[in-house]
Coordinates of C-alpha atoms (C1' of nucleotides) in Angstrom, one line a residue:
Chain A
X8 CA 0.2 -19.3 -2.1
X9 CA 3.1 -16.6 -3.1
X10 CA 5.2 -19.3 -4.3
X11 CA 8.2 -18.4 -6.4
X12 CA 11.5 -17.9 -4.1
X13 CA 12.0 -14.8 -6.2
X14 CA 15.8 -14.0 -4.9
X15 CA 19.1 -16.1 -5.2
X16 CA 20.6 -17.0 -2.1
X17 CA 23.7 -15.8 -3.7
X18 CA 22.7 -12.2 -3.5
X19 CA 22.0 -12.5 0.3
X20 CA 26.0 -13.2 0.4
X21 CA 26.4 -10.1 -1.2
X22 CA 28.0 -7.5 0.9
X23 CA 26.5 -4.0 1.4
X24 CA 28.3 -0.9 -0.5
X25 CA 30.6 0.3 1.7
X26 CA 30.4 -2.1 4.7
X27 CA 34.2 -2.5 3.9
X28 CA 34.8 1.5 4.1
X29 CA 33.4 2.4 7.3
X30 CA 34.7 5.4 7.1
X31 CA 34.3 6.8 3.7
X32 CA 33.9 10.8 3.6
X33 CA 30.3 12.0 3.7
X34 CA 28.7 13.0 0.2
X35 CA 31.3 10.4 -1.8
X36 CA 29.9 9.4 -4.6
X37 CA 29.8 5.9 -5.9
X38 CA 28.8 3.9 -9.4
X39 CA 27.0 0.7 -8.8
X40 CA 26.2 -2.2 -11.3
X41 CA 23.1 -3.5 -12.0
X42 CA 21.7 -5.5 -9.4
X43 CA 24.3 -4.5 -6.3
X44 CA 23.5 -4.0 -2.9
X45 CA 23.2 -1.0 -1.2
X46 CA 21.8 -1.9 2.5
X47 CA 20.8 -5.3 3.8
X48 CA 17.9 -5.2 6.0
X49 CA 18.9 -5.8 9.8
X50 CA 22.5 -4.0 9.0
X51 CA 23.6 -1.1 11.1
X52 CA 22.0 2.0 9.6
X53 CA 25.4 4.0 9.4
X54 CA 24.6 5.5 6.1
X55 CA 22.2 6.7 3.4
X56 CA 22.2 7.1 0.2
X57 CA 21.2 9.7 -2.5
X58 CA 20.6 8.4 -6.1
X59 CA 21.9 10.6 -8.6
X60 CA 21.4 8.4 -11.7
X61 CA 19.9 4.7 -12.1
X62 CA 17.4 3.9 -9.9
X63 CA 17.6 1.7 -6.8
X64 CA 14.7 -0.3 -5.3
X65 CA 14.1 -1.0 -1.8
X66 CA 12.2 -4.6 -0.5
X67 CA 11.5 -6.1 2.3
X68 CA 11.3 -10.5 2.4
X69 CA 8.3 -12.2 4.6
X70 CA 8.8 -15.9 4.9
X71 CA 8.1 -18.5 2.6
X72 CA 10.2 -16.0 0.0
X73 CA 7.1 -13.5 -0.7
X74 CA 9.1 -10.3 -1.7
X75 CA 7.5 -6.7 -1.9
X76 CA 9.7 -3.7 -3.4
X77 CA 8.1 -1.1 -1.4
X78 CA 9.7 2.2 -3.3
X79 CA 11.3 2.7 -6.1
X80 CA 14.0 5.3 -5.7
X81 CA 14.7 7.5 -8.8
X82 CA 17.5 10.1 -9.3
X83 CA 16.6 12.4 -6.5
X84 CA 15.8 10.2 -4.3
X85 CA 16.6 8.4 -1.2
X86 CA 17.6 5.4 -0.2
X87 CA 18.7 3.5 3.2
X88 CA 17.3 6.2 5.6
X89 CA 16.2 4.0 8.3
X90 CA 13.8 5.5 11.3
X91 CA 15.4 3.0 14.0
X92 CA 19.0 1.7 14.2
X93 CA 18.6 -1.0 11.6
X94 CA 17.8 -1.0 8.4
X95 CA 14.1 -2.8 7.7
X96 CA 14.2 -2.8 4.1
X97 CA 16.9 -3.9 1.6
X98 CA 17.9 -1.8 -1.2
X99 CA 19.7 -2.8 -4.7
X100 CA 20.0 -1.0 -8.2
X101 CA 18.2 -1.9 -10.5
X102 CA 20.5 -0.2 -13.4
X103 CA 23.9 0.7 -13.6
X104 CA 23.6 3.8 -11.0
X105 CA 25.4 6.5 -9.5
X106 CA 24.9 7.2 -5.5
X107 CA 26.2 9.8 -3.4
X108 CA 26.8 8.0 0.0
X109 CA 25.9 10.3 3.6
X110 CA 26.3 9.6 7.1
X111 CA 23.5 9.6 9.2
X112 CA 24.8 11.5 11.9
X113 CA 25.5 14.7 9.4
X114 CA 21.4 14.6 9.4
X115 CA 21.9 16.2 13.2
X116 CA 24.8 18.4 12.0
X117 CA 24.2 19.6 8.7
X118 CA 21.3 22.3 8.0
X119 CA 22.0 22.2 4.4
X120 CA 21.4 18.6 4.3
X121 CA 18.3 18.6 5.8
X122 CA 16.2 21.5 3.7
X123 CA 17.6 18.7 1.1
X124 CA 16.2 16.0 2.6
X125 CA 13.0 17.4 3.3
X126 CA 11.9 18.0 0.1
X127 CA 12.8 14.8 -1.1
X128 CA 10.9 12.9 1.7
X129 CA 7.7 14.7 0.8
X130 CA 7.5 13.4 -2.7
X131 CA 8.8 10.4 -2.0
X132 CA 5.7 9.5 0.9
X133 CA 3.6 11.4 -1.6
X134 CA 4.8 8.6 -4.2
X135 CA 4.1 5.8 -1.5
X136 CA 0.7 7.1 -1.0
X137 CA 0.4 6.4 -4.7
X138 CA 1.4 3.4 -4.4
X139 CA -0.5 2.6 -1.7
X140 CA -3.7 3.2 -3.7
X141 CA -2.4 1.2 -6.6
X142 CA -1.6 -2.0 -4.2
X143 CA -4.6 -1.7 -2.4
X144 CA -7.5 -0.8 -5.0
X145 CA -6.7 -1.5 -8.4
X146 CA -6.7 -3.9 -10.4
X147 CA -3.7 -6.2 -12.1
X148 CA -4.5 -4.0 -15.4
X149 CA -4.4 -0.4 -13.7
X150 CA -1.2 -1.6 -11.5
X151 CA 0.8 -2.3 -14.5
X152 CA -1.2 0.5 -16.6
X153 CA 0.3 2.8 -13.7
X154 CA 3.5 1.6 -13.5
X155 CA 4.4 1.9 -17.2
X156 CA 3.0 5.2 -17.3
X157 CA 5.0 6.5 -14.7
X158 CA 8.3 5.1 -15.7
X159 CA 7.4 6.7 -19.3
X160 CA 7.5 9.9 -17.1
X161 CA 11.1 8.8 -15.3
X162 CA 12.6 8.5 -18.7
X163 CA 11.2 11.5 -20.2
X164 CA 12.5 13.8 -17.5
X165 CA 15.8 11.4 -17.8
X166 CA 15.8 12.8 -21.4
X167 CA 16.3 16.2 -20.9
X168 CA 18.2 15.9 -18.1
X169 CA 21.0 13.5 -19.4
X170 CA 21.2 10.5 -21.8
X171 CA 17.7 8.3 -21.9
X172 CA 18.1 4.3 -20.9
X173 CA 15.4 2.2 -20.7
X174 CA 14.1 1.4 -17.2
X175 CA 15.6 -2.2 -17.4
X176 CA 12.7 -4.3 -14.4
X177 CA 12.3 -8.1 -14.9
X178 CA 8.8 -9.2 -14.5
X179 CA 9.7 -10.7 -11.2
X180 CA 10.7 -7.6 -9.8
X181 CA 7.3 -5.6 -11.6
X182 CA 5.6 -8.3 -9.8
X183 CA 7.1 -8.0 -6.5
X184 CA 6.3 -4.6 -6.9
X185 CA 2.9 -4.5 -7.8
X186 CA 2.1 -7.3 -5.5
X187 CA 1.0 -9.7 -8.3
X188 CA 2.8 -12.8 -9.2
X189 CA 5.0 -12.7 -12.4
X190 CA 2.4 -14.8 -14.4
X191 CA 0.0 -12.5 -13.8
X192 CA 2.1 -9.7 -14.7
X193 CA 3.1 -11.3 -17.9
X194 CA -0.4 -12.3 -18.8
X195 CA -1.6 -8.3 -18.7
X196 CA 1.4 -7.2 -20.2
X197 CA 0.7 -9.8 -23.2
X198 CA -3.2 -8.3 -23.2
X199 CA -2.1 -4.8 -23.6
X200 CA 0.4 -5.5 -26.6
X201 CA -2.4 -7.4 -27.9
X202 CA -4.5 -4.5 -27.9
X203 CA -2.4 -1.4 -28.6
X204 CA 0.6 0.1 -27.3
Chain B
X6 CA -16.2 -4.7 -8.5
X7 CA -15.7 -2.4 -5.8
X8 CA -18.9 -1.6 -5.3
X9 CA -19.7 0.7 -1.6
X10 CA -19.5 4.0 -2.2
X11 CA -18.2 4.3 1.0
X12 CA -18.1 7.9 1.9
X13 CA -21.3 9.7 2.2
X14 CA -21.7 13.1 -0.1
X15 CA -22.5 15.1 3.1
X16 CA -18.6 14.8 4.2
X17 CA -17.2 16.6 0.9
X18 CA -19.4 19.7 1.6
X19 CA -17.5 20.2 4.9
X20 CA -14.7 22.7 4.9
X21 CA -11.3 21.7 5.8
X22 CA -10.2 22.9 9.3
X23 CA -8.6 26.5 9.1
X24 CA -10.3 26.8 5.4
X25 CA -12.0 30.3 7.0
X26 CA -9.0 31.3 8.9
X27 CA -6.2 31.6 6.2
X28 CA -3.5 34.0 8.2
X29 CA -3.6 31.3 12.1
X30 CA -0.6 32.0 13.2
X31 CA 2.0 29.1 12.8
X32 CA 2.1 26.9 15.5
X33 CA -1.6 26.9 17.0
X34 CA -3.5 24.1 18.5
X35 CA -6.4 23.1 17.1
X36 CA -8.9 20.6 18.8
X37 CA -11.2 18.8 16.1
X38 CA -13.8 15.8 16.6
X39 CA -14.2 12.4 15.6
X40 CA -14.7 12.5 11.5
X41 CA -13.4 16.2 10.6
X42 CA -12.0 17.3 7.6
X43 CA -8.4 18.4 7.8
X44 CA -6.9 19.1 4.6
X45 CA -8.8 18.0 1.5
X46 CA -7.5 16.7 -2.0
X47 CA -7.4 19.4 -4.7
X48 CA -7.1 22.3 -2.1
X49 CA -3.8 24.6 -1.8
X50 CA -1.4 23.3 0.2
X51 CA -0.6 26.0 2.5
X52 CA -0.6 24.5 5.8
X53 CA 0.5 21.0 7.1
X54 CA -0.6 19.7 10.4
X55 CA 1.4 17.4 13.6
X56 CA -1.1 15.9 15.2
X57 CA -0.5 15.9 18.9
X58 CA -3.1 13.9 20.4
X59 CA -5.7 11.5 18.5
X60 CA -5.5 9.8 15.0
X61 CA -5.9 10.8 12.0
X62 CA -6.7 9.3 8.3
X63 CA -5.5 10.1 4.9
X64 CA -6.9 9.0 2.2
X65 CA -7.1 8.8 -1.8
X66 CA -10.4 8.6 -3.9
X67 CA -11.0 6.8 -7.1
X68 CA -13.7 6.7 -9.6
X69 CA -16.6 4.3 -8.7
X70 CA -16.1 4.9 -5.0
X71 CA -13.3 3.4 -4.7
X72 CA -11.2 4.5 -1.2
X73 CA -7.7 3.6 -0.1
X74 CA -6.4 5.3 3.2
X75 CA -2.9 5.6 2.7
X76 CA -1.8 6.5 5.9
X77 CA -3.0 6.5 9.4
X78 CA -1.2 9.1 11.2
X79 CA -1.0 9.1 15.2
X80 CA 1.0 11.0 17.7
X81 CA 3.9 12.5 16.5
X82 CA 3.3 12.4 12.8
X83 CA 2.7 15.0 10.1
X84 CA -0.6 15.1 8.0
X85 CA -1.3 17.5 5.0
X86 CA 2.4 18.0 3.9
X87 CA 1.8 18.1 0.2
X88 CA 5.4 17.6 -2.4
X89 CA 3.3 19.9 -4.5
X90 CA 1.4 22.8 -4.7
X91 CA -2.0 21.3 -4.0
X92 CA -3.2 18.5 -1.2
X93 CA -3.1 15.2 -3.4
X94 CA -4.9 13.1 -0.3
X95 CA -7.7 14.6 2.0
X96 CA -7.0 14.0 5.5
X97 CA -9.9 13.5 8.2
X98 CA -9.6 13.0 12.3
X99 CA -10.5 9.1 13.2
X100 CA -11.1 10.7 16.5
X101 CA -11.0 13.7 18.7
X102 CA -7.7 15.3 18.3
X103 CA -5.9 18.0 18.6
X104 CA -3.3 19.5 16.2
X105 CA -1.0 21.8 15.7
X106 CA -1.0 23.4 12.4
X107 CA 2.2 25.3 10.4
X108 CA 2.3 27.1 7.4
X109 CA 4.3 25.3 4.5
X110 CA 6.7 28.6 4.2
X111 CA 7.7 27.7 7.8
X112 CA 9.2 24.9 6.2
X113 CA 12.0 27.2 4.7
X114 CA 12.6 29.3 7.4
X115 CA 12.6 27.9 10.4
X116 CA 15.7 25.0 11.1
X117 CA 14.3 23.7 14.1
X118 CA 11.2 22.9 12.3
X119 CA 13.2 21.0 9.7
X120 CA 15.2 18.9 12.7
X121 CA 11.7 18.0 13.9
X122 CA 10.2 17.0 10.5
X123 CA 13.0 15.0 9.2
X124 CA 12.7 12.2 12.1
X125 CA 8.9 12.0 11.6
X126 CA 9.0 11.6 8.1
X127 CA 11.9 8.7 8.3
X128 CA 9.7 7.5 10.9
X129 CA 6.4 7.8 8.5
X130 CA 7.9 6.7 5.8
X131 CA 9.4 3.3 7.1
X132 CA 5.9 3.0 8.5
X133 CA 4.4 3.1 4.8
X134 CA 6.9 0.0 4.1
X135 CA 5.2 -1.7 6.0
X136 CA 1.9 -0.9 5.1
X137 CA 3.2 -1.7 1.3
X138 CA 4.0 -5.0 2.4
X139 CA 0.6 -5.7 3.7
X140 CA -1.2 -4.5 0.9
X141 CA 0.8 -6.5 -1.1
X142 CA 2.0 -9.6 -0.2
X143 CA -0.4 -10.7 3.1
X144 CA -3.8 -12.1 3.0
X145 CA -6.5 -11.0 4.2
X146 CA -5.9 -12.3 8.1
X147 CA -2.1 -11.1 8.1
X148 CA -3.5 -7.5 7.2
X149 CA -5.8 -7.6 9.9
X150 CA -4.1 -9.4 12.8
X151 CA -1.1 -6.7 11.8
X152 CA -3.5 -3.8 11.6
X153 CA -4.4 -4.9 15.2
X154 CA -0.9 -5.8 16.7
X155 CA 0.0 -2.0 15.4
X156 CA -3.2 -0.2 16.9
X157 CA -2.3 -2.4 20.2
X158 CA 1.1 -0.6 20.4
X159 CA -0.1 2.4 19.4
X160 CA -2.6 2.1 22.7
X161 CA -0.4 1.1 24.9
X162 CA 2.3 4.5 23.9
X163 CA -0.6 6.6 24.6
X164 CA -1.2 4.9 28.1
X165 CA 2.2 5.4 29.1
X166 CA 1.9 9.7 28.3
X167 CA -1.7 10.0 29.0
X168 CA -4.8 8.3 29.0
X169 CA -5.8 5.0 27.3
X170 CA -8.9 5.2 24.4
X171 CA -9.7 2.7 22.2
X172 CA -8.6 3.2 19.0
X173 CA -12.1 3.3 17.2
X174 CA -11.9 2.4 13.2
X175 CA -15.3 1.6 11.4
X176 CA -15.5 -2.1 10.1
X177 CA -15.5 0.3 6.3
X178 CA -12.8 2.5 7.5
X179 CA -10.4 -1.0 8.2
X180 CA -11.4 -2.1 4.8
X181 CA -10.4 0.7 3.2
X182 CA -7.3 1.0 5.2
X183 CA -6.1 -2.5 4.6
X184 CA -7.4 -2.6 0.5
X185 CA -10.3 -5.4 1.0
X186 CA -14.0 -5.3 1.8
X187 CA -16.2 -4.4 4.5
X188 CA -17.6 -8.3 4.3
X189 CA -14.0 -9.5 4.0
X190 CA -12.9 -7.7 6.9
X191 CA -16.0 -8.7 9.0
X192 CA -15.6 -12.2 8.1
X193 CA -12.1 -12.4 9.3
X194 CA -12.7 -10.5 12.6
X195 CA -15.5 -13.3 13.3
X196 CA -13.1 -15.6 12.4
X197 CA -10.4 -14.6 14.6
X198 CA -12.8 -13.8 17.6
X199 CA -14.2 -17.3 17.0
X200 CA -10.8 -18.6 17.6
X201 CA -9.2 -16.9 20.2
X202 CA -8.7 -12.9 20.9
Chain C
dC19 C1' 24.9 -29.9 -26.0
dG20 C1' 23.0 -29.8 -21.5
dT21 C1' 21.7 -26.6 -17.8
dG22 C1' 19.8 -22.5 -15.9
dC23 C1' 17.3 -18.1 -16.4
dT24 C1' 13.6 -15.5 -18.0
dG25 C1' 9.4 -15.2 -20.3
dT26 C1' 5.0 -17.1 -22.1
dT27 C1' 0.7 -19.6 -22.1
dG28 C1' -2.8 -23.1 -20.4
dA29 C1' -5.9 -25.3 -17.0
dA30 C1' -7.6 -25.7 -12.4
dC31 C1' -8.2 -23.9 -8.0
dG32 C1' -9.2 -20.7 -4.3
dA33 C1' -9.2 -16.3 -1.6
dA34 C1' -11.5 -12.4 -1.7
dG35 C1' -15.2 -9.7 -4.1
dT36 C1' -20.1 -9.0 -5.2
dC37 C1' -24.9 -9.2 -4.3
dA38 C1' -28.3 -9.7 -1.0
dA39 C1' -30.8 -10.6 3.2
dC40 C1' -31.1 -9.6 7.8
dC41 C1' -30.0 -7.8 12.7
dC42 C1' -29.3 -4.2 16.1
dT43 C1' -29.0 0.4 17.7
dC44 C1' -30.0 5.0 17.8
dG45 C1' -32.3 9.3 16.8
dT46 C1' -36.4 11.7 15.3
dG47 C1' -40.8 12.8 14.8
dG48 C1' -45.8 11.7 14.3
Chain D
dC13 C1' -44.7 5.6 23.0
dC14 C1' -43.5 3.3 19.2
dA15 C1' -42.9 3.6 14.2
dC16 C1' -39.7 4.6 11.0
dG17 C1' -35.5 5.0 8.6
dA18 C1' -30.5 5.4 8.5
dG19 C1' -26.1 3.6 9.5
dG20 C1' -23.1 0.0 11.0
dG21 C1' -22.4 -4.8 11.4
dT22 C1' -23.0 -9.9 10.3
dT23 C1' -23.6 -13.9 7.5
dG24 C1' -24.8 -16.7 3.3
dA25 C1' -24.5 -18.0 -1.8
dC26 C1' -22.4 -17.2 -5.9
dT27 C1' -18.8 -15.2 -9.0
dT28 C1' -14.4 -13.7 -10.4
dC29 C1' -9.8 -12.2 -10.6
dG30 C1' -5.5 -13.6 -9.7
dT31 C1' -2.8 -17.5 -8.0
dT32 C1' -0.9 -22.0 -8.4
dC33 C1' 1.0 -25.7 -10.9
dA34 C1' 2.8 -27.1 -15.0
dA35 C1' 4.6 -27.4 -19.5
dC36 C1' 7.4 -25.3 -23.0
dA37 C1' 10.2 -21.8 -25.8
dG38 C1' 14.2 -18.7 -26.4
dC39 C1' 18.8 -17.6 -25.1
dA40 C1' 23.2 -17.3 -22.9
dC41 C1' 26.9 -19.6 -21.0
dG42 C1' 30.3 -23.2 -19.8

DNA sequence: CGTGCTGTTGAACGAAGTCAACCCTCGTGG
DNA sequence: CCACGAGGGTTGACTTCGTTCAACAGCACG
């Protein structure tokens, strides 16, 4: 089961943002394309990341190429703040994005940084817990019901904010989000535009 | 589907803990028994909880009885720390525990609160990863055998600071935990035991 | 003009859900 | 004392939702 090697080995080659500037100033910022790496799981946690436009998602790989995207990280958010020394999940944009970089040792140093941080780390384990309820008890219909809804939301509070862009996901990566397989995906998506919207 | 209404009505009556006691003082212990209601969804969020000694469960409710506990929260970790203005998950003890309870306005104030709060929620957060993975991409015996391989750690860090008790989950309370059925859950236990552990 | 992605749809299969019967334990009260 | 019911656990038989395998269409790119 979980078939579907969902990532290129070529973007495993990839190499993290900034793992050729170790010692870029805290709070740089810096403009990503589509589908670049931020962190590589197992890589030295040195930094984090705050997303100030785009969006960045952050997966983890089990064998036999199963993906999950665990969290989606919208402007706000962050990104790459591992709990041990290494990073456990990967995180890549998924749009053309705009991140301000951080050391993780400024988390012991800076106070301002922290009330920051806080706040941000509450919605965003509020959001898993969301997510948690949407991988664990609904169905493929409500998942993807869910998921369209709230990125209707991102983009409207993109829109008077700044300029508004489509949230550009491939069905592979909806699916690896939502823990379905992209057929399924594509099979509900085809059943709602049957319907109505 | 999803039949089991799984919580009985009796448990929704009960007041949250400091529901009748609205001006604690920050920072008080509170000792609560197996299946007490901490915080409950829909309430104000006034007051968050680190739970010092114990277990405890949040969870999510859908229509039709539908459960999902998003989190299990042990030593160490934060429960009832809403991103908005009311609780969006109730929280309930697995066991006897003992908390200590803060007001959210502490939050602002006080830095060494912050410096403490930032590691746990890095810590929960990461932990959620995982539990997004599970729900996600493993079957039925990954969830469980990982579920079990966690609780087994968890044990043994509370043997090394103080006594040993078996972490005690409900065959219903797994299920909801891990997104699958009692039956499913009980049929893989039996399988595993038939097998080896 | 192939070759490689992404997306779409069909058909068959299987893991987990549903429905249902049954067991055991425990507490409560006739 | 034991009858009773409630709650948790176990197992079986059947169903179903989502996966798997497969074929094919559109499109970009060299």
């Amino acid at each position: 089961m979980f078939g579907h090697a969902a990532v290129s080995i070529e973007r495993f080659n990839t190499k993290a943002a900034f793992s050729d500037r170790p010692d870029a100033p805290s709070g740089s910022q810096l403009k990503l394309a589509k589908h670049r790496v931020v962190v590589r799981a197992g890589d030295q946690a040195e930094r984090f990341f705050e997303v100030e436009s785009g969006a960045v998602m952050a997966y983890r790989l089990l064998a036999a190429g199963r993906r999950q995207l665990v969290e989606i990280v919208f402007p706000g958010g962050i990104c790459g703040l591992a709990s041990g020394d290494l990073h456990e999940s990967s995180c890549e944009t998924l749009m053309p994005s705009v991140l301000r970089s951080f050391k993780r040792s400024d988390l012991a140093r800076s106070d301002a940084l922290r009330v920051r941080i806080v706040g941000r780390l509450q919605a965003q384990l509020s959001a898993m817990h969301d997510h948690a309820v949407s991988l664990g008890r609904k169905t493929a219909e409500e998942r993807v019901c869910t998921l369209i809804l709230r990125l209707r939301d991102v983009e409207r509070d993109a829109a008077t904010s700044a300029t508004a862009i489509a949230l550009p996901m491939s069905r592979t990566e909806i699916a690896d989000y939502l823990g379905l397989t992209l057929e399924t995906v594509c099979r509900t998506i085809s059943d709602l535009a049957r319907r109505n919207l």
